[in-house]
Amino acid sequence: MNNKVIACIDDSQYAQAVCDYAAWSATQMDAPLSLLHVLDDIPRSAAGNLSGTIGLGSQEALLEELASLDEKRSKIAMEQGKVMLHAARERVASNGIAEAESRQRHGELLDALKDLEDETRMLVVGKRGADTASAHGHIGSHLEGIIRTMHCPVLIAQQSFSAPKRVMIAFDGSATAFKGVEMVAASPLFKGIPCHLVMAAADTADNRAPLDKAKAILNTAGFDTTATLVTGDPEKALSDYQAQENIDLLIMGAYGHSRIRHFIVGSTTTAMICRTRVSLLVLR
C-alpha cells in the first residue's frame, strides 16, 4: 500500500532539509516515514595484467590484498551510511516523528526507489546529491530520472526548511494540471495554507475559464485561493510571481502541454527546478 513518505538520505548539504520536509509531510498527512540510504556499488580494485612483471606468488598476494581493501572500503561505506541514518532518525525525532523506519540498500538509487514504489505515497529528495552539491543552477544527476520514472509526488528540497505559509500551483489549463489541482485539494498536506493558483498566459476569457474552474475546486476543498494570470515567458513570470508573493513552496506537474515534445520532463518544470530558490513539489 502506497502510504509512506520516503526520504532519500545522503551526505549532501541538503540532508537536514530533506529530513525536515519529510517529517513535516508525514505529520501533515499522518503517514509513516521511512528513511532510505542507498550505497552505490563500490568498484572493485583491478590489478591489471601483471604477468611478466612480478612473480606468480607476489601477484596472488597482491590480489588478496586488493580484495581485502575492497572489503574494508565496503564495510566503511556501510558504517558511514548507518551513521547518516542514525543522524536522520534523531533529526526527524526532534520534529515529532518518534518511530521513523530506516533502510539501507545497495546498488542504484533509482532501482531501489522503483522497488519501493508500491509503498511510496510521497518521495522527498534533495535538489542535488553529494556529487553535485556545489553545482548551483543545476539539478542532481538522479533527479530527472526519478521524476521521469516514479509515479508519485516528488518533493525536491532546498538546503533549508521552514514550514510553508504560502504555496503556489503553476497551472497551465491542461488535463494533467487539473489532475494536480484535484490531488492538492484531496490531500491533507497543504490544508489550512493559503494557495496561489498561477497561470502564465494572456488575460483572455478562454484562459480565465479553466483558471476559475481550478480555483473553484480548491475553494470547495476549503482552501483560501488566489487565482492569477501572469503574462510573459512562463519560466520568468512564474519565478517572478513566486518571489514577489513570498511563496514558500511551488507545486507543478512533471508534464503539461509540452509532454510530447519533451522526453524527460516538461521544459518549464525543468527550468523552474533549476531557477527557483524555494522547494518544489512535482506531481505525477
PDB file of C-alpha atoms in Angstrom:
ATOM      1  CA  MET A   1       0.000   0.000   0.000  1.00  0.00           C
ATOM      2  CA  ASN A   2       1.437   3.374  -1.018  1.00  0.00           C
ATOM      3  CA  ASN A   3       1.126   5.123   2.337  1.00  0.00           C
ATOM      4  CA  LYS A   4       4.713   6.054   3.275  1.00  0.00           C
ATOM      5  CA  VAL A   5       6.747   9.206   2.964  1.00  0.00           C
ATOM      6  CA  ILE A   6      10.172   8.067   1.737  1.00  0.00           C
ATOM      7  CA  ALA A   7      13.129  10.374   2.425  1.00  0.00           C
ATOM      8  CA  CYS A   8      16.388   9.843   0.489  1.00  0.00           C
ATOM      9  CA  ILE A   9      19.307  10.372   2.880  1.00  0.00           C
ATOM     10  CA  ASP A  10      22.889  11.058   1.781  1.00  0.00           C
ATOM     11  CA  ASP A  11      25.848  13.119   2.993  1.00  0.00           C
ATOM     12  CA  SER A  12      24.997  16.235   0.973  1.00  0.00           C
ATOM     13  CA  GLN A  13      24.183  19.656   2.431  1.00  0.00           C
ATOM     14  CA  TYR A  14      20.524  19.004   1.592  1.00  0.00           C
ATOM     15  CA  ALA A  15      20.157  16.075   4.005  1.00  0.00           C
ATOM     16  CA  GLN A  16      18.869  18.036   7.012  1.00  0.00           C
ATOM     17  CA  ALA A  17      16.245  19.848   4.931  1.00  0.00           C
ATOM     18  CA  VAL A  18      15.177  16.512   3.415  1.00  0.00           C
ATOM     19  CA  CYS A  19      14.638  15.175   6.949  1.00  0.00           C
ATOM     20  CA  ASP A  20      12.707  18.290   7.978  1.00  0.00           C
ATOM     21  CA  TYR A  21      10.442  18.310   4.912  1.00  0.00           C
ATOM     22  CA  ALA A  22       9.847  14.578   5.233  1.00  0.00           C
ATOM     23  CA  ALA A  23       8.931  14.895   8.919  1.00  0.00           C
ATOM     24  CA  TRP A  24       6.613  17.845   8.195  1.00  0.00           C
ATOM     25  CA  SER A  25       4.958  15.995   5.297  1.00  0.00           C
ATOM     26  CA  ALA A  26       4.471  12.798   7.296  1.00  0.00           C
ATOM     27  CA  THR A  27       2.913  14.788  10.145  1.00  0.00           C
ATOM     28  CA  GLN A  28       0.601  16.721   7.812  1.00  0.00           C
ATOM     29  CA  MET A  29      -0.594  13.532   6.109  1.00  0.00           C
ATOM     30  CA  ASP A  30      -0.499  11.344   9.235  1.00  0.00           C
ATOM     31  CA  ALA A  31       1.700   8.938   7.264  1.00  0.00           C
ATOM     32  CA  PRO A  32       4.582   6.664   8.302  1.00  0.00           C
ATOM     33  CA  LEU A  33       8.060   7.910   7.483  1.00  0.00           C
ATOM     34  CA  SER A  34      10.849   5.784   6.014  1.00  0.00           C
ATOM     35  CA  LEU A  35      14.470   6.964   5.748  1.00  0.00           C
ATOM     36  CA  LEU A  36      16.377   5.434   2.844  1.00  0.00           C
ATOM     37  CA  HIS A  37      20.110   5.408   2.219  1.00  0.00           C
ATOM     38  CA  VAL A  38      21.403   3.722  -0.924  1.00  0.00           C
ATOM     39  CA  LEU A  39      25.006   2.557  -1.087  1.00  0.00           C
ATOM     40  CA  ASP A  40      26.479   2.780  -4.558  1.00  0.00           C
ATOM     41  CA  ASP A  41      28.245  -0.398  -5.575  1.00  0.00           C
ATOM     42  CA  ILE A  42      31.938   0.207  -4.907  1.00  0.00           C
ATOM     43  CA  PRO A  43      34.012  -0.717  -7.976  1.00  0.00           C
ATOM     44  CA  ARG A  44      36.445  -3.463  -7.220  1.00  0.00           C
ATOM     45  CA  SER A  45      40.128  -2.697  -7.425  1.00  0.00           C
ATOM     46  CA  ALA A  46      41.790  -4.005 -10.571  1.00  0.00           C
ATOM     47  CA  ALA A  47      45.278  -5.396 -10.544  1.00  0.00           C
ATOM     48  CA  GLY A  48      45.605  -5.245 -14.323  1.00  0.00           C
ATOM     49  CA  ASN A  49      47.743  -7.687 -16.262  1.00  0.00           C
ATOM     50  CA  LEU A  50      50.720  -8.335 -14.029  1.00  0.00           C
ATOM     51  CA  SER A  51      52.075 -11.341 -15.911  1.00  0.00           C
ATOM     52  CA  GLY A  52      55.743 -10.940 -16.668  1.00  0.00           C
ATOM     53  CA  THR A  53      56.009  -8.072 -14.213  1.00  0.00           C
ATOM     54  CA  ILE A  54      56.040  -9.848 -10.903  1.00  0.00           C
ATOM     55  CA  GLY A  55      56.161 -13.462  -9.881  1.00  0.00           C
ATOM     56  CA  LEU A  56      53.056 -15.594  -9.507  1.00  0.00           C
ATOM     57  CA  GLY A  57      53.316 -15.706  -5.729  1.00  0.00           C
ATOM     58  CA  SER A  58      53.643 -11.938  -5.470  1.00  0.00           C
ATOM     59  CA  GLN A  59      50.729 -11.484  -7.863  1.00  0.00           C
ATOM     60  CA  GLU A  60      48.472 -13.720  -5.770  1.00  0.00           C
ATOM     61  CA  ALA A  61      49.462 -11.849  -2.614  1.00  0.00           C
ATOM     62  CA  LEU A  62      48.656  -8.520  -4.284  1.00  0.00           C
ATOM     63  CA  LEU A  63      45.245  -9.745  -5.451  1.00  0.00           C
ATOM     64  CA  GLU A  64      44.445 -10.947  -1.945  1.00  0.00           C
ATOM     65  CA  GLU A  65      45.444  -7.555  -0.537  1.00  0.00           C
ATOM     66  CA  LEU A  66      43.274  -5.739  -3.081  1.00  0.00           C
ATOM     67  CA  ALA A  67      40.311  -7.972  -2.225  1.00  0.00           C
ATOM     68  CA  SER A  68      40.848  -7.209   1.446  1.00  0.00           C
ATOM     69  CA  LEU A  69      40.930  -3.468   0.702  1.00  0.00           C
ATOM     70  CA  ASP A  70      37.682  -3.735  -1.286  1.00  0.00           C
ATOM     71  CA  GLU A  71      36.022  -5.471   1.639  1.00  0.00           C
ATOM     72  CA  LYS A  72      37.243  -2.809   4.065  1.00  0.00           C
ATOM     73  CA  ARG A  73      36.007   0.011   1.807  1.00  0.00           C
ATOM     74  CA  SER A  74      32.598  -1.633   1.571  1.00  0.00           C
ATOM     75  CA  LYS A  75      32.370  -2.003   5.359  1.00  0.00           C
ATOM     76  CA  ILE A  76      33.407   1.623   5.894  1.00  0.00           C
ATOM     77  CA  ALA A  77      30.766   2.826   3.388  1.00  0.00           C
ATOM     78  CA  MET A  78      28.136   0.735   5.143  1.00  0.00           C
ATOM     79  CA  GLU A  79      29.087   2.135   8.553  1.00  0.00           C
ATOM     80  CA  GLN A  80      29.020   5.689   7.184  1.00  0.00           C
ATOM     81  CA  GLY A  81      25.526   5.027   5.879  1.00  0.00           C
ATOM     82  CA  LYS A  82      24.404   3.751   9.281  1.00  0.00           C
ATOM     83  CA  VAL A  83      25.788   6.899  10.910  1.00  0.00           C
ATOM     84  CA  MET A  84      23.841   9.056   8.421  1.00  0.00           C
ATOM     85  CA  LEU A  85      20.638   7.126   9.057  1.00  0.00           C
ATOM     86  CA  HIS A  86      21.110   7.424  12.819  1.00  0.00           C
ATOM     87  CA  ALA A  87      21.558  11.189  12.472  1.00  0.00           C
ATOM     88  CA  ALA A  88      18.475  11.341  10.253  1.00  0.00           C
ATOM     89  CA  ARG A  89      16.390   9.437  12.812  1.00  0.00           C
ATOM     90  CA  GLU A  90      17.491  11.883  15.504  1.00  0.00           C
ATOM     91  CA  ARG A  91      16.624  14.811  13.227  1.00  0.00           C
ATOM     92  CA  VAL A  92      13.092  13.631  12.477  1.00  0.00           C
ATOM     93  CA  ALA A  93      12.590  12.662  16.140  1.00  0.00           C
ATOM     94  CA  SER A  94      13.289  16.292  17.058  1.00  0.00           C
ATOM     95  CA  ASN A  95      10.462  17.165  14.639  1.00  0.00           C
ATOM     96  CA  GLY A  96       7.998  14.858  16.358  1.00  0.00           C
ATOM     97  CA  ILE A  97       8.469  11.606  14.398  1.00  0.00           C
ATOM     98  CA  ALA A  98       9.398   9.091  17.099  1.00  0.00           C
ATOM     99  CA  GLU A  99       9.190   5.897  15.048  1.00  0.00           C
ATOM    100  CA  ALA A 100      10.776   6.504  11.655  1.00  0.00           C
ATOM    101  CA  GLU A 101      11.825   3.416   9.731  1.00  0.00           C
ATOM    102  CA  SER A 102      15.367   3.341   8.331  1.00  0.00           C
ATOM    103  CA  ARG A 103      16.658   1.221   5.470  1.00  0.00           C
ATOM    104  CA  GLN A 104      19.969   0.737   3.739  1.00  0.00           C
ATOM    105  CA  ARG A 105      20.123  -0.640   0.206  1.00  0.00           C
ATOM    106  CA  HIS A 106      22.952  -1.458  -2.197  1.00  0.00           C
ATOM    107  CA  GLY A 107      23.008  -0.567  -5.876  1.00  0.00           C
ATOM    108  CA  GLU A 108      21.475   2.249  -7.917  1.00  0.00           C
ATOM    109  CA  LEU A 109      19.204   4.776  -6.232  1.00  0.00           C
ATOM    110  CA  LEU A 110      16.576   4.626  -8.962  1.00  0.00           C
ATOM    111  CA  ASP A 111      16.407   0.816  -8.794  1.00  0.00           C
ATOM    112  CA  ALA A 112      15.892   0.974  -5.022  1.00  0.00           C
ATOM    113  CA  LEU A 113      13.134   3.570  -5.397  1.00  0.00           C
ATOM    114  CA  LYS A 114      11.361   1.529  -8.061  1.00  0.00           C
ATOM    115  CA  ASP A 115      11.410  -1.485  -5.721  1.00  0.00           C
ATOM    116  CA  LEU A 116       9.703   0.632  -3.051  1.00  0.00           C
ATOM    117  CA  GLU A 117       7.256   2.425  -5.338  1.00  0.00           C
ATOM    118  CA  ASP A 118       4.231   0.361  -4.301  1.00  0.00           C
ATOM    119  CA  GLU A 119       4.554   1.613  -0.724  1.00  0.00           C
ATOM    120  CA  THR A 120       5.534   5.203  -1.541  1.00  0.00           C
ATOM    121  CA  ARG A 121       2.951   7.931  -1.072  1.00  0.00           C
ATOM    122  CA  MET A 122       5.458  10.745  -1.493  1.00  0.00           C
ATOM    123  CA  LEU A 123       9.191  10.919  -2.102  1.00  0.00           C
ATOM    124  CA  VAL A 124      11.443  13.603  -0.594  1.00  0.00           C
ATOM    125  CA  VAL A 125      14.840  14.227  -2.191  1.00  0.00           C
ATOM    126  CA  GLY A 126      17.459  16.968  -2.156  1.00  0.00           C
ATOM    127  CA  LYS A 127      17.757  19.220  -5.185  1.00  0.00           C
ATOM    128  CA  ARG A 128      21.288  17.916  -5.604  1.00  0.00           C
ATOM    129  CA  GLY A 129      23.158  14.987  -4.116  1.00  0.00           C
ATOM    130  CA  ALA A 130      26.618  14.861  -2.620  1.00  0.00           C
ATOM    131  CA  ASP A 131      28.253  14.516  -6.046  1.00  0.00           C
ATOM    132  CA  THR A 132      26.711  17.744  -7.420  1.00  0.00           C
ATOM    133  CA  ALA A 133      26.001  19.705  -4.241  1.00  0.00           C
ATOM    134  CA  SER A 134      28.020  22.733  -5.336  1.00  0.00           C
ATOM    135  CA  ALA A 135      26.681  22.865  -8.908  1.00  0.00           C
ATOM    136  CA  HIS A 136      24.430  25.888  -8.392  1.00  0.00           C
ATOM    137  CA  GLY A 137      21.839  26.413 -11.097  1.00  0.00           C
ATOM    138  CA  HIS A 138      21.802  22.708 -11.969  1.00  0.00           C
ATOM    139  CA  ILE A 139      19.856  19.740 -10.676  1.00  0.00           C
ATOM    140  CA  GLY A 140      21.195  16.478  -9.325  1.00  0.00           C
ATOM    141  CA  SER A 141      22.158  13.743 -11.747  1.00  0.00           C
ATOM    142  CA  HIS A 142      19.486  11.379 -10.396  1.00  0.00           C
ATOM    143  CA  LEU A 143      16.636  13.879 -10.232  1.00  0.00           C
ATOM    144  CA  GLU A 144      15.389  13.845 -13.820  1.00  0.00           C
ATOM    145  CA  GLY A 145      15.435  10.051 -13.826  1.00  0.00           C
ATOM    146  CA  ILE A 146      13.445   9.965 -10.580  1.00  0.00           C
ATOM    147  CA  ILE A 147      10.791  12.359 -11.895  1.00  0.00           C
ATOM    148  CA  ARG A 148      10.550  10.508 -15.200  1.00  0.00           C
ATOM    149  CA  THR A 149      10.286   7.063 -13.611  1.00  0.00           C
ATOM    150  CA  MET A 150       8.387   7.410 -10.338  1.00  0.00           C
ATOM    151  CA  HIS A 151       4.607   7.732 -10.335  1.00  0.00           C
ATOM    152  CA  CYS A 152       4.254   9.535  -7.022  1.00  0.00           C
ATOM    153  CA  PRO A 153       4.659  13.168  -5.918  1.00  0.00           C
ATOM    154  CA  VAL A 154       8.322  14.151  -5.522  1.00  0.00           C
ATOM    155  CA  LEU A 155       9.201  16.923  -3.085  1.00  0.00           C
ATOM    156  CA  ILE A 156      12.515  18.497  -4.071  1.00  0.00           C
ATOM    157  CA  ALA A 157      14.082  20.149  -1.037  1.00  0.00           C
ATOM    158  CA  GLN A 158      16.350  23.159  -0.998  1.00  0.00           C
ATOM    159  CA  GLN A 159      19.072  23.468   1.641  1.00  0.00           C
ATOM    160  CA  SER A 160      16.911  24.986   4.389  1.00  0.00           C
ATOM    161  CA  PHE A 161      13.431  24.254   5.709  1.00  0.00           C
ATOM    162  CA  SER A 162      10.595  26.294   7.088  1.00  0.00           C
ATOM    163  CA  ALA A 163       7.015  25.102   7.267  1.00  0.00           C
ATOM    164  CA  PRO A 164       5.230  26.540   4.203  1.00  0.00           C
ATOM    165  CA  LYS A 165       2.986  29.549   4.871  1.00  0.00           C
ATOM    166  CA  ARG A 166       2.029  30.168   1.224  1.00  0.00           C
ATOM    167  CA  VAL A 167       2.097  27.646  -1.609  1.00  0.00           C
ATOM    168  CA  MET A 168       1.755  28.211  -5.339  1.00  0.00           C
ATOM    169  CA  ILE A 169       0.419  25.892  -8.028  1.00  0.00           C
ATOM    170  CA  ALA A 170       1.813  26.539 -11.504  1.00  0.00           C
ATOM    171  CA  PHE A 171      -1.254  25.913 -13.673  1.00  0.00           C
ATOM    172  CA  ASP A 172      -1.444  25.657 -17.462  1.00  0.00           C
ATOM    173  CA  GLY A 173      -5.019  24.523 -18.058  1.00  0.00           C
ATOM    174  CA  SER A 174      -4.034  21.032 -19.221  1.00  0.00           C
ATOM    175  CA  ALA A 175      -5.670  17.786 -18.099  1.00  0.00           C
ATOM    176  CA  THR A 176      -2.580  16.971 -16.034  1.00  0.00           C
ATOM    177  CA  ALA A 177      -2.739  20.403 -14.389  1.00  0.00           C
ATOM    178  CA  PHE A 178      -6.364  19.787 -13.372  1.00  0.00           C
ATOM    179  CA  LYS A 179      -5.356  16.370 -12.045  1.00  0.00           C
ATOM    180  CA  GLY A 180      -2.693  18.105  -9.950  1.00  0.00           C
ATOM    181  CA  VAL A 181      -5.200  20.619  -8.575  1.00  0.00           C
ATOM    182  CA  GLU A 182      -7.510  17.754  -7.629  1.00  0.00           C
ATOM    183  CA  MET A 183      -4.621  15.950  -5.902  1.00  0.00           C
ATOM    184  CA  VAL A 184      -3.807  19.043  -3.846  1.00  0.00           C
ATOM    185  CA  ALA A 185      -7.488  19.565  -2.998  1.00  0.00           C
ATOM    186  CA  ALA A 186      -7.886  15.963  -1.810  1.00  0.00           C
ATOM    187  CA  SER A 187      -4.665  15.792   0.227  1.00  0.00           C
ATOM    188  CA  PRO A 188      -4.230  16.959   3.831  1.00  0.00           C
ATOM    189  CA  LEU A 189      -0.670  18.092   3.022  1.00  0.00           C
ATOM    190  CA  PHE A 190      -1.496  21.763   2.462  1.00  0.00           C
ATOM    191  CA  LYS A 191      -4.740  22.092   4.410  1.00  0.00           C
ATOM    192  CA  GLY A 192      -5.014  25.495   6.064  1.00  0.00           C
ATOM    193  CA  ILE A 193      -2.226  27.010   3.950  1.00  0.00           C
ATOM    194  CA  PRO A 194      -3.151  29.858   1.535  1.00  0.00           C
ATOM    195  CA  CYS A 195      -2.790  28.695  -2.065  1.00  0.00           C
ATOM    196  CA  HIS A 196      -1.874  30.811  -5.090  1.00  0.00           C
ATOM    197  CA  LEU A 197      -3.048  29.387  -8.415  1.00  0.00           C
ATOM    198  CA  VAL A 198      -0.979  30.998 -11.158  1.00  0.00           C
ATOM    199  CA  MET A 199      -1.270  30.657 -14.931  1.00  0.00           C
ATOM    200  CA  ALA A 200       1.257  32.167 -17.328  1.00  0.00           C
ATOM    201  CA  ALA A 201      -0.927  33.203 -20.251  1.00  0.00           C
ATOM    202  CA  ALA A 202      -2.715  36.138 -21.838  1.00  0.00           C
ATOM    203  CA  ASP A 203      -5.644  37.525 -19.863  1.00  0.00           C
ATOM    204  CA  THR A 204      -8.460  36.226 -22.065  1.00  0.00           C
ATOM    205  CA  ALA A 205     -11.815  34.620 -21.386  1.00  0.00           C
ATOM    206  CA  ASP A 206     -10.521  31.309 -22.757  1.00  0.00           C
ATOM    207  CA  ASN A 207      -7.713  31.313 -20.195  1.00  0.00           C
ATOM    208  CA  ARG A 208      -9.831  32.666 -17.341  1.00  0.00           C
ATOM    209  CA  ALA A 209     -12.334  29.812 -17.656  1.00  0.00           C
ATOM    210  CA  PRO A 210     -10.007  26.904 -16.720  1.00  0.00           C
ATOM    211  CA  LEU A 211      -8.325  29.047 -14.049  1.00  0.00           C
ATOM    212  CA  ASP A 212     -11.686  29.851 -12.431  1.00  0.00           C
ATOM    213  CA  LYS A 213     -12.694  26.188 -12.636  1.00  0.00           C
ATOM    214  CA  ALA A 214      -9.479  25.111 -10.881  1.00  0.00           C
ATOM    215  CA  LYS A 215      -9.964  27.821  -8.235  1.00  0.00           C
ATOM    216  CA  ALA A 216     -13.483  26.521  -7.564  1.00  0.00           C
ATOM    217  CA  ILE A 217     -12.090  23.003  -6.968  1.00  0.00           C
ATOM    218  CA  LEU A 218      -9.685  24.336  -4.352  1.00  0.00           C
ATOM    219  CA  ASN A 219     -12.254  26.622  -2.730  1.00  0.00           C
ATOM    220  CA  THR A 220     -14.703  23.730  -2.424  1.00  0.00           C
ATOM    221  CA  ALA A 221     -11.985  21.777  -0.607  1.00  0.00           C
ATOM    222  CA  GLY A 222     -11.631  24.627   1.890  1.00  0.00           C
ATOM    223  CA  PHE A 223      -8.564  26.404   0.516  1.00  0.00           C
ATOM    224  CA  ASP A 224      -8.059  30.157   0.667  1.00  0.00           C
ATOM    225  CA  THR A 225      -7.222  30.515  -3.032  1.00  0.00           C
ATOM    226  CA  THR A 226      -5.845  33.418  -5.062  1.00  0.00           C
ATOM    227  CA  ALA A 227      -6.051  32.863  -8.840  1.00  0.00           C
ATOM    228  CA  THR A 228      -3.830  34.990 -11.065  1.00  0.00           C
ATOM    229  CA  LEU A 229      -2.923  35.269 -14.736  1.00  0.00           C
ATOM    230  CA  VAL A 230       0.620  36.496 -15.416  1.00  0.00           C
ATOM    231  CA  THR A 231       1.988  37.405 -18.830  1.00  0.00           C
ATOM    232  CA  GLY A 232       5.378  36.819 -20.386  1.00  0.00           C
ATOM    233  CA  ASP A 233       7.753  33.901 -20.580  1.00  0.00           C
ATOM    234  CA  PRO A 234       6.324  31.215 -18.217  1.00  0.00           C
ATOM    235  CA  GLU A 235       9.648  30.411 -16.578  1.00  0.00           C
ATOM    236  CA  LYS A 236      10.397  34.037 -15.693  1.00  0.00           C
ATOM    237  CA  ALA A 237       6.810  35.086 -14.990  1.00  0.00           C
ATOM    238  CA  LEU A 238       6.181  32.215 -12.568  1.00  0.00           C
ATOM    239  CA  SER A 239       9.532  32.719 -10.854  1.00  0.00           C
ATOM    240  CA  ASP A 240       8.926  36.471 -10.508  1.00  0.00           C
ATOM    241  CA  TYR A 241       5.468  35.895  -9.017  1.00  0.00           C
ATOM    242  CA  GLN A 242       6.890  33.436  -6.510  1.00  0.00           C
ATOM    243  CA  ALA A 243       9.478  35.991  -5.376  1.00  0.00           C
ATOM    244  CA  GLN A 244       7.022  38.901  -5.234  1.00  0.00           C
ATOM    245  CA  GLU A 245       4.442  36.992  -3.178  1.00  0.00           C
ATOM    246  CA  ASN A 246       6.980  35.302  -0.875  1.00  0.00           C
ATOM    247  CA  ILE A 247       5.818  31.836  -1.872  1.00  0.00           C
ATOM    248  CA  ASP A 248       7.405  29.151   0.324  1.00  0.00           C
ATOM    249  CA  LEU A 249       6.789  26.111  -1.869  1.00  0.00           C
ATOM    250  CA  LEU A 250       5.949  25.612  -5.545  1.00  0.00           C
ATOM    251  CA  ILE A 251       3.675  22.873  -6.870  1.00  0.00           C
ATOM    252  CA  MET A 252       3.669  21.847 -10.502  1.00  0.00           C
ATOM    253  CA  GLY A 253       3.141  18.870 -12.749  1.00  0.00           C
ATOM    254  CA  ALA A 254       6.005  16.992 -14.325  1.00  0.00           C
ATOM    255  CA  TYR A 255       4.319  17.435 -17.690  1.00  0.00           C
ATOM    256  CA  GLY A 256       1.899  19.929 -19.172  1.00  0.00           C
ATOM    257  CA  HIS A 257       1.033  20.797 -22.745  1.00  0.00           C
ATOM    258  CA  SER A 258       4.640  20.075 -23.763  1.00  0.00           C
ATOM    259  CA  ARG A 259       4.793  16.414 -22.724  1.00  0.00           C
ATOM    260  CA  ILE A 260       5.078  15.025 -26.269  1.00  0.00           C
ATOM    261  CA  ARG A 261       7.839  17.464 -27.169  1.00  0.00           C
ATOM    262  CA  HIS A 262       9.943  16.923 -24.062  1.00  0.00           C
ATOM    263  CA  PHE A 263      11.157  13.429 -23.363  1.00  0.00           C
ATOM    264  CA  ILE A 264      12.334  13.788 -19.786  1.00  0.00           C
ATOM    265  CA  VAL A 265      10.151  16.416 -18.118  1.00  0.00           C
ATOM    266  CA  GLY A 266       8.375  19.485 -19.426  1.00  0.00           C
ATOM    267  CA  SER A 267      10.721  22.354 -20.231  1.00  0.00           C
ATOM    268  CA  THR A 268       9.038  24.744 -17.796  1.00  0.00           C
ATOM    269  CA  THR A 269       9.242  22.172 -14.993  1.00  0.00           C
ATOM    270  CA  THR A 270      12.951  21.562 -15.582  1.00  0.00           C
ATOM    271  CA  ALA A 271      13.647  25.294 -15.769  1.00  0.00           C
ATOM    272  CA  MET A 272      11.715  26.001 -12.565  1.00  0.00           C
ATOM    273  CA  ILE A 273      13.606  23.288 -10.691  1.00  0.00           C
ATOM    274  CA  CYS A 274      16.871  24.919 -11.768  1.00  0.00           C
ATOM    275  CA  ARG A 275      15.756  28.525 -11.302  1.00  0.00           C
ATOM    276  CA  THR A 276      13.719  28.541  -8.111  1.00  0.00           C
ATOM    277  CA  ARG A 277      15.228  29.148  -4.701  1.00  0.00           C
ATOM    278  CA  VAL A 278      12.344  27.504  -2.848  1.00  0.00           C
ATOM    279  CA  SER A 279      11.445  23.850  -2.564  1.00  0.00           C
ATOM    280  CA  LEU A 280       9.176  22.337  -5.174  1.00  0.00           C
ATOM    281  CA  LEU A 281       6.615  19.534  -5.225  1.00  0.00           C
ATOM    282  CA  VAL A 282       6.414  17.802  -8.618  1.00  0.00           C
ATOM    283  CA  LEU A 283       3.153  15.937  -9.192  1.00  0.00           C
ATOM    284  CA  ARG A 284       2.752  12.892 -11.431  1.00  0.00           C
TER     285      ARG A 284
END
